[in-house]
Coordinates of C-alpha atoms in Angstrom, one line a residue:
M1 CA -32.0 -0.9 54.2
D2 CA -29.8 2.1 53.6
R3 CA -31.6 4.5 55.9
K4 CA -28.5 5.2 57.9
N5 CA -26.8 6.5 54.8
H6 CA -28.1 10.1 55.2
D7 CA -26.2 11.6 52.2
Q8 CA -28.3 9.6 49.7
S9 CA -31.6 8.9 51.5
S10 CA -33.9 11.4 53.0
S11 CA -35.4 11.3 56.5
T12 CA -38.9 10.2 55.5
S13 CA -39.9 6.6 54.8
I14 CA -41.9 7.6 51.8
K15 CA -39.0 9.4 50.2
T16 CA -36.7 6.5 51.0
F17 CA -39.1 4.1 49.5
A18 CA -39.4 6.3 46.4
D19 CA -35.6 6.4 46.1
G20 CA -35.4 2.6 46.4
L21 CA -38.0 2.2 43.6
W22 CA -36.0 4.7 41.4
W23 CA -32.8 2.7 42.0
A24 CA -34.5 -0.6 41.3
A25 CA -36.1 0.7 38.1
V26 CA -32.8 2.1 36.7
T27 CA -31.0 -1.0 37.7
M28 CA -33.6 -3.4 36.2
T29 CA -33.6 -1.4 32.9
T30 CA -29.7 -1.5 32.9
V31 CA -29.6 2.3 32.7
G32 CA -27.8 2.4 36.1
Y33 CA -27.2 6.2 36.5
G34 CA -25.2 5.7 39.7
D35 CA -27.0 8.6 41.4
K36 CA -28.5 6.3 44.0
V37 CA -26.4 3.3 45.2
P38 CA -26.7 1.1 48.3
N39 CA -23.8 1.5 50.8
S40 CA -24.7 -0.9 53.6
K41 CA -23.8 -4.6 53.3
A42 CA -27.5 -5.5 53.5
G43 CA -28.4 -3.0 50.8
K44 CA -25.6 -4.3 48.5
V45 CA -26.8 -7.9 49.0
M46 CA -30.4 -6.9 48.3
G47 CA -29.1 -4.9 45.2
I48 CA -27.3 -8.0 43.8
I49 CA -30.4 -10.2 44.4
W50 CA -32.6 -7.5 42.7
I51 CA -30.2 -7.3 39.7
F52 CA -30.1 -11.1 39.1
T53 CA -33.8 -11.5 39.7
S54 CA -34.5 -8.7 37.1
I55 CA -32.2 -10.4 34.6
I56 CA -34.0 -13.7 35.1
L57 CA -37.5 -12.2 34.9
L58 CA -36.6 -10.2 31.8
S59 CA -35.2 -13.3 30.1
L60 CA -38.3 -15.3 30.9
F61 CA -40.5 -12.5 29.6
T62 CA -38.5 -12.3 26.4
A63 CA -38.5 -16.0 25.9
N64 CA -42.3 -16.3 26.4
A65 CA -43.0 -13.3 24.2
S66 CA -40.8 -14.7 21.5
A67 CA -42.4 -18.1 21.7
I68 CA -45.9 -16.6 21.4
L69 CA -45.0 -14.3 18.5
N70 CA -43.1 -17.0 16.6
R71 CA -45.6 -19.8 17.2
S72 CA -45.4 -21.9 14.1
V73 CA -47.5 -24.7 12.7
E74 CA -44.7 -27.1 13.5
E75 CA -45.6 -27.1 17.2
I76 CA -48.1 -29.8 16.7
P77 CA -46.3 -32.9 15.4
I78 CA -48.7 -34.6 13.1
Q79 CA -47.2 -37.5 11.2
T80 CA -49.9 -40.3 11.1
K81 CA -53.7 -40.5 10.9
E82 CA -53.8 -41.3 14.6
D83 CA -52.3 -37.9 15.3
L84 CA -55.3 -36.3 13.7
R85 CA -57.7 -37.6 16.2
G86 CA -56.6 -35.3 19.0
V87 CA -56.5 -32.0 17.1
T88 CA -58.8 -29.7 15.2
V89 CA -58.5 -30.7 11.5
G90 CA -59.6 -28.8 8.4
A91 CA -60.3 -29.9 4.9
V92 CA -61.7 -28.4 1.7
Q93 CA -65.2 -29.6 0.8
K94 CA -65.4 -32.2 -2.0
S95 CA -61.6 -32.7 -2.0
S96 CA -59.5 -35.8 -1.6
G97 CA -58.6 -34.6 1.9
E98 CA -62.3 -34.6 2.9
E99 CA -62.8 -38.1 1.3
Y100 CA -59.8 -39.4 3.3
L101 CA -61.1 -37.9 6.6
L102 CA -64.6 -39.3 6.0
R103 CA -63.2 -42.8 5.2
E104 CA -61.1 -42.8 8.3
H105 CA -63.9 -41.4 10.5
I106 CA -61.9 -38.4 11.6
E107 CA -63.8 -35.3 12.7
Y108 CA -63.0 -32.1 10.8
E109 CA -64.0 -28.6 9.9
R110 CA -65.2 -28.1 6.4
F111 CA -63.9 -25.1 4.3
E112 CA -65.1 -23.8 0.9
N113 CA -61.6 -23.6 -0.6
I114 CA -58.0 -24.0 0.3
D115 CA -57.4 -20.3 1.0
A116 CA -60.1 -20.4 3.7
A117 CA -58.6 -23.5 5.3
L118 CA -55.1 -22.1 5.3
D119 CA -56.3 -18.8 6.7
A120 CA -58.0 -20.6 9.6
L121 CA -54.7 -22.5 10.2
L122 CA -52.6 -19.4 10.3
N123 CA -55.1 -17.7 12.6
D124 CA -55.0 -20.7 15.0
K125 CA -58.6 -21.6 14.5
I126 CA -57.6 -25.2 13.5
D127 CA -54.4 -27.2 14.1
C128 CA -53.9 -28.7 10.6
V129 CA -55.2 -29.0 7.1
V130 CA -55.5 -32.3 5.2
S131 CA -55.0 -31.5 1.5
N132 CA -53.0 -32.4 -1.6
V133 CA -49.3 -32.0 -0.7
P134 CA -48.3 -30.4 -4.1
V135 CA -50.9 -27.7 -3.7
I136 CA -49.7 -26.8 -0.2
Q137 CA -46.0 -27.0 -1.3
Y138 CA -46.7 -24.6 -4.2
L139 CA -48.6 -22.1 -2.0
N140 CA -46.0 -22.3 0.7
K141 CA -43.3 -21.5 -1.8
H142 CA -45.0 -19.0 -4.1
D143 CA -48.0 -17.3 -2.4
K144 CA -47.1 -14.2 -0.4
R145 CA -49.9 -14.9 2.1
Y146 CA -48.4 -18.2 3.1
F147 CA -44.7 -17.8 2.1
N148 CA -42.7 -20.3 4.2
Q149 CA -45.3 -20.3 7.1
L150 CA -46.6 -23.8 6.5
A151 CA -45.0 -27.0 7.7
I152 CA -45.8 -30.1 5.8
A153 CA -45.7 -33.5 7.5
S154 CA -42.8 -35.6 6.2
N155 CA -45.0 -38.7 6.2
W156 CA -47.8 -38.4 3.7
L157 CA -51.2 -39.8 4.8
L158 CA -52.0 -41.1 1.3
R159 CA -50.2 -41.1 -2.0
N160 CA -52.4 -40.2 -5.0
N161 CA -51.1 -41.0 -8.4
M162 CA -52.6 -39.2 -11.4
G163 CA -53.1 -40.7 -14.8
I164 CA -54.2 -40.0 -18.3
A165 CA -57.3 -41.9 -19.4
L166 CA -57.2 -43.3 -22.9
S167 CA -59.2 -45.9 -24.8
E168 CA -57.6 -49.4 -24.9
E169 CA -56.9 -49.1 -28.6
S170 CA -55.6 -45.5 -28.6
P171 CA -52.4 -45.1 -30.7
L172 CA -51.3 -42.4 -28.2
K173 CA -50.9 -44.8 -25.3
E174 CA -47.3 -45.9 -26.0
P175 CA -46.0 -42.5 -27.1
I176 CA -47.4 -40.8 -24.0
D177 CA -45.8 -43.5 -21.7
N178 CA -42.5 -43.1 -23.4
V179 CA -42.5 -39.3 -23.2
L180 CA -43.5 -39.4 -19.5
L181 CA -40.8 -41.9 -18.6
Q182 CA -38.2 -39.8 -20.5
L183 CA -39.4 -36.6 -18.9
I184 CA -39.3 -37.8 -15.3
S185 CA -35.8 -39.2 -15.8
E186 CA -34.4 -35.9 -16.9
K187 CA -32.9 -33.2 -14.6
K188 CA -35.4 -30.7 -15.9
W189 CA -38.1 -32.7 -14.0
Q190 CA -36.2 -32.5 -10.7
Q191 CA -35.6 -28.8 -11.3
A192 CA -39.3 -28.2 -12.0
L193 CA -40.3 -30.1 -8.8
Y194 CA -37.9 -27.9 -6.8
E195 CA -38.9 -24.7 -8.5
Y196 CA -42.7 -25.2 -8.0
L197 CA -42.9 -27.5 -4.9
G198 CA -39.6 -27.0 -3.1
E199 CA -38.7 -30.7 -3.3

């Protein structure tokens, strides 16, 4: 477009094209040496269009690269058992998670242990893991391999309460109940939950 500007462009089309590519490259990379600039109105308009196009293209590239690199587990919103039907689910064999999925007739991939299941999750081989929440919370907070990389659904699929089995006539029944009630009402209990599980 600036062929008439003889002081900056040479007489051959190939050289002029090469100069145009050079100018476009230094403009797009924001180096902008100023050794080649358009002088005609058409060249300046084309230059402005090229600059804004390059800004938009670089922004889109950066956004897409960032989204791919920072892809987190939170991208798949799983809050209910119905959400599990359209995704690839993992569970540890012989666990309460596996029992739950079998009972609800939800297809899943079986793993030997929780580490194998979480590794598959972080490597995008599965979309989620159904497991005990305290175990996942602990690993997410304390294990370097998973540190703060796991998102835990806010709605638990099933609450499991644990208990201590004693004989009906055991003299320990009432003292244990009293100690447990006292323990969970103290601030130490809340501090322990936060320290180990992040709650």
